[in-house]
Coordinates of C-alpha atoms in Angstrom, one line a residue:
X1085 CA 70.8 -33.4 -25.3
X1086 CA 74.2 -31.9 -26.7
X1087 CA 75.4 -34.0 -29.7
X1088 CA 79.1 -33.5 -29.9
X1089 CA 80.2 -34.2 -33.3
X1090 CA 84.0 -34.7 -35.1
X1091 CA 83.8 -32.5 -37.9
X1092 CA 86.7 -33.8 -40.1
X1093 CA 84.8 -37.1 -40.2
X1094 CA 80.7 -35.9 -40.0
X1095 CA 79.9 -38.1 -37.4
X1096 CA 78.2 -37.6 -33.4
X1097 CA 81.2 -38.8 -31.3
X1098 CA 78.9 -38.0 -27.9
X1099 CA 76.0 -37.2 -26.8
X1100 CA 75.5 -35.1 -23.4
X1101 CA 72.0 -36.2 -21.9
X1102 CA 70.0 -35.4 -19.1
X1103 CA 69.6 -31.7 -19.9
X1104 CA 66.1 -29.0 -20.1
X1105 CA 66.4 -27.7 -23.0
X1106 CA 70.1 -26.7 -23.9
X1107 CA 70.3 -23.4 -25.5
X1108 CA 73.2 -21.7 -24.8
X1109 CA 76.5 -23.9 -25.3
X1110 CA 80.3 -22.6 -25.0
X1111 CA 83.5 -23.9 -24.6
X1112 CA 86.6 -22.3 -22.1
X1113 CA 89.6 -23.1 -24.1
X1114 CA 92.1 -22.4 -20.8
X1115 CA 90.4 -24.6 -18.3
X1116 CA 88.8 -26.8 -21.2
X1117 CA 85.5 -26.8 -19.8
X1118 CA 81.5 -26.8 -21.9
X1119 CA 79.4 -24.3 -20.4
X1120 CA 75.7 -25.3 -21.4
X1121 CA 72.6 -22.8 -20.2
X1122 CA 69.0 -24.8 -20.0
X1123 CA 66.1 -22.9 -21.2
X1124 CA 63.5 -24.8 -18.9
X1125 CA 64.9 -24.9 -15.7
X1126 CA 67.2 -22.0 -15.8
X1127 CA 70.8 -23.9 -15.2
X1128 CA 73.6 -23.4 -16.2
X1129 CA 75.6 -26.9 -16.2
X1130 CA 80.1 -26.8 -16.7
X1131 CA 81.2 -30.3 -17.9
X1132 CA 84.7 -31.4 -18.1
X1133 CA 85.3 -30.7 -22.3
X1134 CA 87.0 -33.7 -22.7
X1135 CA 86.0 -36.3 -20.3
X1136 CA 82.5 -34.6 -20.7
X1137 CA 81.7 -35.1 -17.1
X1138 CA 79.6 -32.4 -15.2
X1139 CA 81.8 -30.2 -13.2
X1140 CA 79.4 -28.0 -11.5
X1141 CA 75.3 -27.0 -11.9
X1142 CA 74.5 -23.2 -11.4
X1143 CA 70.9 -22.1 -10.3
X1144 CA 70.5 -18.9 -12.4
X1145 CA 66.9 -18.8 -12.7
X1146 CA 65.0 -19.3 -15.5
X1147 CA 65.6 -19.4 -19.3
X1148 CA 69.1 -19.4 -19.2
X1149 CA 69.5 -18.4 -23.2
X1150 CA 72.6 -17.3 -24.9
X1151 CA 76.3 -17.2 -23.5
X1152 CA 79.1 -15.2 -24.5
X1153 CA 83.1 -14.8 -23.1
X1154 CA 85.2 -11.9 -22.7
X1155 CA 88.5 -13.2 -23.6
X1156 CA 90.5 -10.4 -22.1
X1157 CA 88.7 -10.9 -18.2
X1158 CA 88.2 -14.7 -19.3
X1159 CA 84.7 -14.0 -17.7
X1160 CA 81.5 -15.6 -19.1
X1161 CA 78.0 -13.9 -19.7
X1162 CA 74.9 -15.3 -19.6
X1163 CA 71.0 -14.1 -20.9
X1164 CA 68.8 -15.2 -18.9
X1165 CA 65.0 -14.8 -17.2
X1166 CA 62.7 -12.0 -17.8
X1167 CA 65.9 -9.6 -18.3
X1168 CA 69.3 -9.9 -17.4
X1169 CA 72.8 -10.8 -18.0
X1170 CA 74.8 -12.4 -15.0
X1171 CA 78.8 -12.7 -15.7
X1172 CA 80.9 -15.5 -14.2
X1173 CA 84.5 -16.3 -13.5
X1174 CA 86.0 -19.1 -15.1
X1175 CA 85.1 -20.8 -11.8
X1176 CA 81.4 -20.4 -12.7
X1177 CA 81.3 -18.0 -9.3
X1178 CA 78.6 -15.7 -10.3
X1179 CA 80.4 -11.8 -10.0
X1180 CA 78.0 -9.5 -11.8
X1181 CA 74.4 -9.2 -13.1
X1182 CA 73.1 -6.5 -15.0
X1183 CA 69.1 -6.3 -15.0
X1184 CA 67.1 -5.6 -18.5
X1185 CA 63.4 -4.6 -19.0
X1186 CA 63.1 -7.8 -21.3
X1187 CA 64.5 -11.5 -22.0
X1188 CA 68.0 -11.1 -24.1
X1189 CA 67.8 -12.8 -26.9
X1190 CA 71.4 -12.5 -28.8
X1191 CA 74.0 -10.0 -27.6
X1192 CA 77.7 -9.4 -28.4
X1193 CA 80.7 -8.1 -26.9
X1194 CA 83.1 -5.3 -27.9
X1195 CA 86.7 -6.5 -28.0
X1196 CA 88.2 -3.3 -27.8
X1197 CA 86.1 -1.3 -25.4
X1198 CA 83.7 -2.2 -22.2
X1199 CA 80.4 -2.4 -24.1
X1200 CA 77.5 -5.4 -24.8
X1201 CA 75.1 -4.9 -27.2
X1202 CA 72.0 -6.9 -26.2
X1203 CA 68.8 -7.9 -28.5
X1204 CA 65.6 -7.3 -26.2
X1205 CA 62.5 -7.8 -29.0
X1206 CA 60.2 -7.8 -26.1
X1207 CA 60.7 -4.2 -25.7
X1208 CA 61.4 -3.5 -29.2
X1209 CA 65.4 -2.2 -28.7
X1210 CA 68.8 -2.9 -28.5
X1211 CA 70.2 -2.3 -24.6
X1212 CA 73.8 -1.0 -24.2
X1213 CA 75.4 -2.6 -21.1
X1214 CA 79.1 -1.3 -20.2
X1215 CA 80.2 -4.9 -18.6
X1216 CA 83.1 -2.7 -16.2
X1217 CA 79.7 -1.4 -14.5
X1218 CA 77.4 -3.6 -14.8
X1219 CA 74.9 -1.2 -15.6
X1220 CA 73.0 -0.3 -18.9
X1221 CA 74.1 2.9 -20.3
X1222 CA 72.0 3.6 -23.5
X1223 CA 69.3 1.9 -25.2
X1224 CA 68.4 2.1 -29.0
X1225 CA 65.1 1.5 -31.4
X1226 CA 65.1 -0.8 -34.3
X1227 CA 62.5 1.7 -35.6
X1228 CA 59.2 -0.1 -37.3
X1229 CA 60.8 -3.2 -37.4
X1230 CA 60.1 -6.2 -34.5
X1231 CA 61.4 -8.8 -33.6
X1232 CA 65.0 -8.3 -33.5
X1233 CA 66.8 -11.6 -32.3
X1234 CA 70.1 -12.3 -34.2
X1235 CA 72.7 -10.2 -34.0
X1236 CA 76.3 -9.7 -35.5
X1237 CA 79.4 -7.0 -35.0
X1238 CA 81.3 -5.0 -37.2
X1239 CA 83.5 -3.5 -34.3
X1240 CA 86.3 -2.1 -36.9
X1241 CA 83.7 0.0 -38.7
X1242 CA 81.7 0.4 -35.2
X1243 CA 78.5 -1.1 -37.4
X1244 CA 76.0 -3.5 -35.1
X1245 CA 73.9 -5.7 -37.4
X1246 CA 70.8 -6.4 -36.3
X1247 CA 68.0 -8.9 -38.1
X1248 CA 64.6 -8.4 -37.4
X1249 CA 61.7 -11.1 -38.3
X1250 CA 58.6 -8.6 -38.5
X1251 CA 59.0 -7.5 -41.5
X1252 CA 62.3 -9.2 -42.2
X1253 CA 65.1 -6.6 -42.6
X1254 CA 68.3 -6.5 -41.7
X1255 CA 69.2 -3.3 -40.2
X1256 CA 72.9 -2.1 -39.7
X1257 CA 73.2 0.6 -37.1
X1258 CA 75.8 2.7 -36.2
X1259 CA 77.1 1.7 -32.5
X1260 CA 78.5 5.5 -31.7
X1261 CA 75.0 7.1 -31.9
X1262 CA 72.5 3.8 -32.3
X1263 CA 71.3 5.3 -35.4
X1264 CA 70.1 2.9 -38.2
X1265 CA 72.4 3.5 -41.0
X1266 CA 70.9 1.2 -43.7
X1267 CA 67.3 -1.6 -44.0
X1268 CA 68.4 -4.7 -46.4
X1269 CA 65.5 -7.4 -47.1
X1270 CA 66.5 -10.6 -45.6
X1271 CA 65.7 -14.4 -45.2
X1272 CA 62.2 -14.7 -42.9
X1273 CA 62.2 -16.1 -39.4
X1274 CA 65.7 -15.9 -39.1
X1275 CA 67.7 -16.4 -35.8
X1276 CA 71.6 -16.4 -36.9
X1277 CA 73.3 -13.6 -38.7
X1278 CA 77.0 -13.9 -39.1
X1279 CA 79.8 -11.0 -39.7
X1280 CA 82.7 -12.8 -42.0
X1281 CA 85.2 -9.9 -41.2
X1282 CA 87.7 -11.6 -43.8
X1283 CA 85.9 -11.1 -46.7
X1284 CA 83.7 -8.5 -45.8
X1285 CA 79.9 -10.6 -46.0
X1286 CA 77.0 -11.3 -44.1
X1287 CA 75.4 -14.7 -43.4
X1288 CA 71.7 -15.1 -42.2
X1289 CA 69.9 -18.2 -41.6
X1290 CA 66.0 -18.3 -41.2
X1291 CA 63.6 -20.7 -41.2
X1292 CA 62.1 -19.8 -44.3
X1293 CA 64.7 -22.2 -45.7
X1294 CA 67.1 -19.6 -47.1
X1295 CA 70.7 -18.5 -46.2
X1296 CA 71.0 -14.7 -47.4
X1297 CA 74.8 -13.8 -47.7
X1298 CA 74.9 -9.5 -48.4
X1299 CA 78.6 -8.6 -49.3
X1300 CA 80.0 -5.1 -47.3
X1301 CA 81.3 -2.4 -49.5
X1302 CA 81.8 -0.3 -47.0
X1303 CA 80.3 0.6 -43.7
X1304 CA 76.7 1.9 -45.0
X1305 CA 76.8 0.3 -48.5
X1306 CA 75.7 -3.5 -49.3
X1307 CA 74.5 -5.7 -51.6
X1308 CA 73.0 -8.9 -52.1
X1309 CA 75.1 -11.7 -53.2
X1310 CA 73.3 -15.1 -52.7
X1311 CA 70.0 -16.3 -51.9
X1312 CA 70.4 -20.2 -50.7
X1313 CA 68.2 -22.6 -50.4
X1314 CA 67.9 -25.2 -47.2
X1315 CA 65.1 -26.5 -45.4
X1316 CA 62.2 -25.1 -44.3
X1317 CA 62.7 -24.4 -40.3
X1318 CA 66.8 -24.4 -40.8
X1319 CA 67.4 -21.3 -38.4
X1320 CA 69.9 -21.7 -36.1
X1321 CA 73.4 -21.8 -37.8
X1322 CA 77.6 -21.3 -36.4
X1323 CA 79.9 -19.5 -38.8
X1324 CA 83.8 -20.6 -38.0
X1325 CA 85.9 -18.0 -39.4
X1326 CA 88.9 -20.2 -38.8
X1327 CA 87.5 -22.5 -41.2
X1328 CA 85.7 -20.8 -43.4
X1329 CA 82.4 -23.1 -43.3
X1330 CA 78.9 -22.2 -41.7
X1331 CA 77.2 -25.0 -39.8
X1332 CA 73.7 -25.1 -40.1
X1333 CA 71.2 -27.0 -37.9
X1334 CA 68.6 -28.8 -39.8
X1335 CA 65.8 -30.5 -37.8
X1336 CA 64.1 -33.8 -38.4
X1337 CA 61.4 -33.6 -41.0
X1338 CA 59.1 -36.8 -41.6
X1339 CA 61.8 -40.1 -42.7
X1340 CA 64.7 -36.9 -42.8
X1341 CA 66.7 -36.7 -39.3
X1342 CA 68.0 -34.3 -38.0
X1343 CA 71.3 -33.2 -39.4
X1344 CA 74.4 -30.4 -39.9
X1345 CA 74.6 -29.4 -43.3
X1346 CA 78.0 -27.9 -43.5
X1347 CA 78.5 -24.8 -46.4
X1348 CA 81.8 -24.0 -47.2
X1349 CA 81.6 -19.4 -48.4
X1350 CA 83.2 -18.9 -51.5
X1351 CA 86.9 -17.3 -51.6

């Protein structure tokens, strides 16, 4: 399922059902439209975002993972399969598909220039895709470290932030030459970093029940500023800049349900 939830009053105002494994969700703001990719039968289902009625059911192919949109093209980019990315109109017309030597795990897009930068841990790199091609244009180590699956950008400072689970570090490279600019220890098994641009901080969730928040002094210099405690398996986690609160996913744990506990970062 998708829970849909009102967060000025904390409670599930919806539930989407019917799904395989929903792992990828994002919502088109023109058309107002939900755009959810499946893990375990590799569709990607388009529901009405306010009537929540499906719209249209695309047959990508298998583990349809994380989605991201280019507001600029208004085109939408989705992981998927053994490795690739496939981009979509707002019309969910598929109109590119770049091929990878691995799964993407996350990836982000430049605002101000034609790149993605894609996590592909199954091949130990980062993968460079220039999205006006289609085509993957440079590729980059994470050195000893494995396991690389969030990721976060610092486009203004052209820093990529990259958190690996094996050992845990969190590397920052340098997205002109790839070249790792600085290792930080970070929270275990994590599988959301965050890059709070406003006041200059990282956010990573893992499941070894810890948030680590690492405040930017400048592009190669950081330090640790909290260590805090969740729930053991707490991983997956949204930062909203606009509101200033992180959202973190806690699963259900013996007579505990499943919940959002909701962090609001320090001014």
């Amino acid at each position: 399922t998708v829970e849909v939830i009102d967060i000025k009053s904390g409670k599930v105002v919806r539930e989407i059902a019917g799904l395989a494994e929903p792992q990828g969700v994002l919502f088109e703001p023109e058309k107002k439209r939900l755009w959810i990719a499946n893990g375990s039968d590799g569709k990607v289902r388009i529901f009405d975002g306010q009537t929540f009625q499906p719209v249209k059911s695309i047959e990508l192919g298998e583990d349809a993972d994380n989605i991201r949109r280019d507001p600029a093209t208004q085109r939408i980019f989705v992981g998927y399969g053994n490795g690739g990315i496939a981009a979509f109109d707002p019309e969910g017309n598929k109109v590119a598909d770049t091929k990878l030597d691995a799964h993407p795990e996350s990836f982000q897009l430049e605002r101000n220039g034609p790149r993605i930068f894609v996590n592909l841990p199954n091949s130990r790199k980062v993968g460079v895709i220039d999205r006006t091609e289609s085509a993957v244009v440079a590729s980059w180590t994470t050195d000893d470290a494995q396991a690389n699956f969030p990721m976060a950008l610092d486009e203004a400072n052209s820093r990529l932030f990259i958190v690996c689970r094996s050992p845990a570090e969190l590397l920052v490279l340098d997205t002109k030459s790839g070249a790792v600019m600085a290792k930080l220890p970070v929270v275990g098994d994590s599988d959301d970093v965050f890059y709070d641009q406003k006041r200059k901080r990282i956010y990573a969730s893992g499941g070894e029940g810890v948030i680590t928040v690492y405040q930017q002094h400048d592009a190669d210099h950081y330090s640790k500023m909290a260590q805090i405690e969740t729930v053991k398996g707490a991983r997956t986690s949204l930062f909203v800049p606009e509101l200033g609160r992180l959202f973190l996913a806690v699963r259900q744990q013996g007579a505990n349900p499943a919940a959002i506990r909701v962090y609001e970062v320090a001014h």
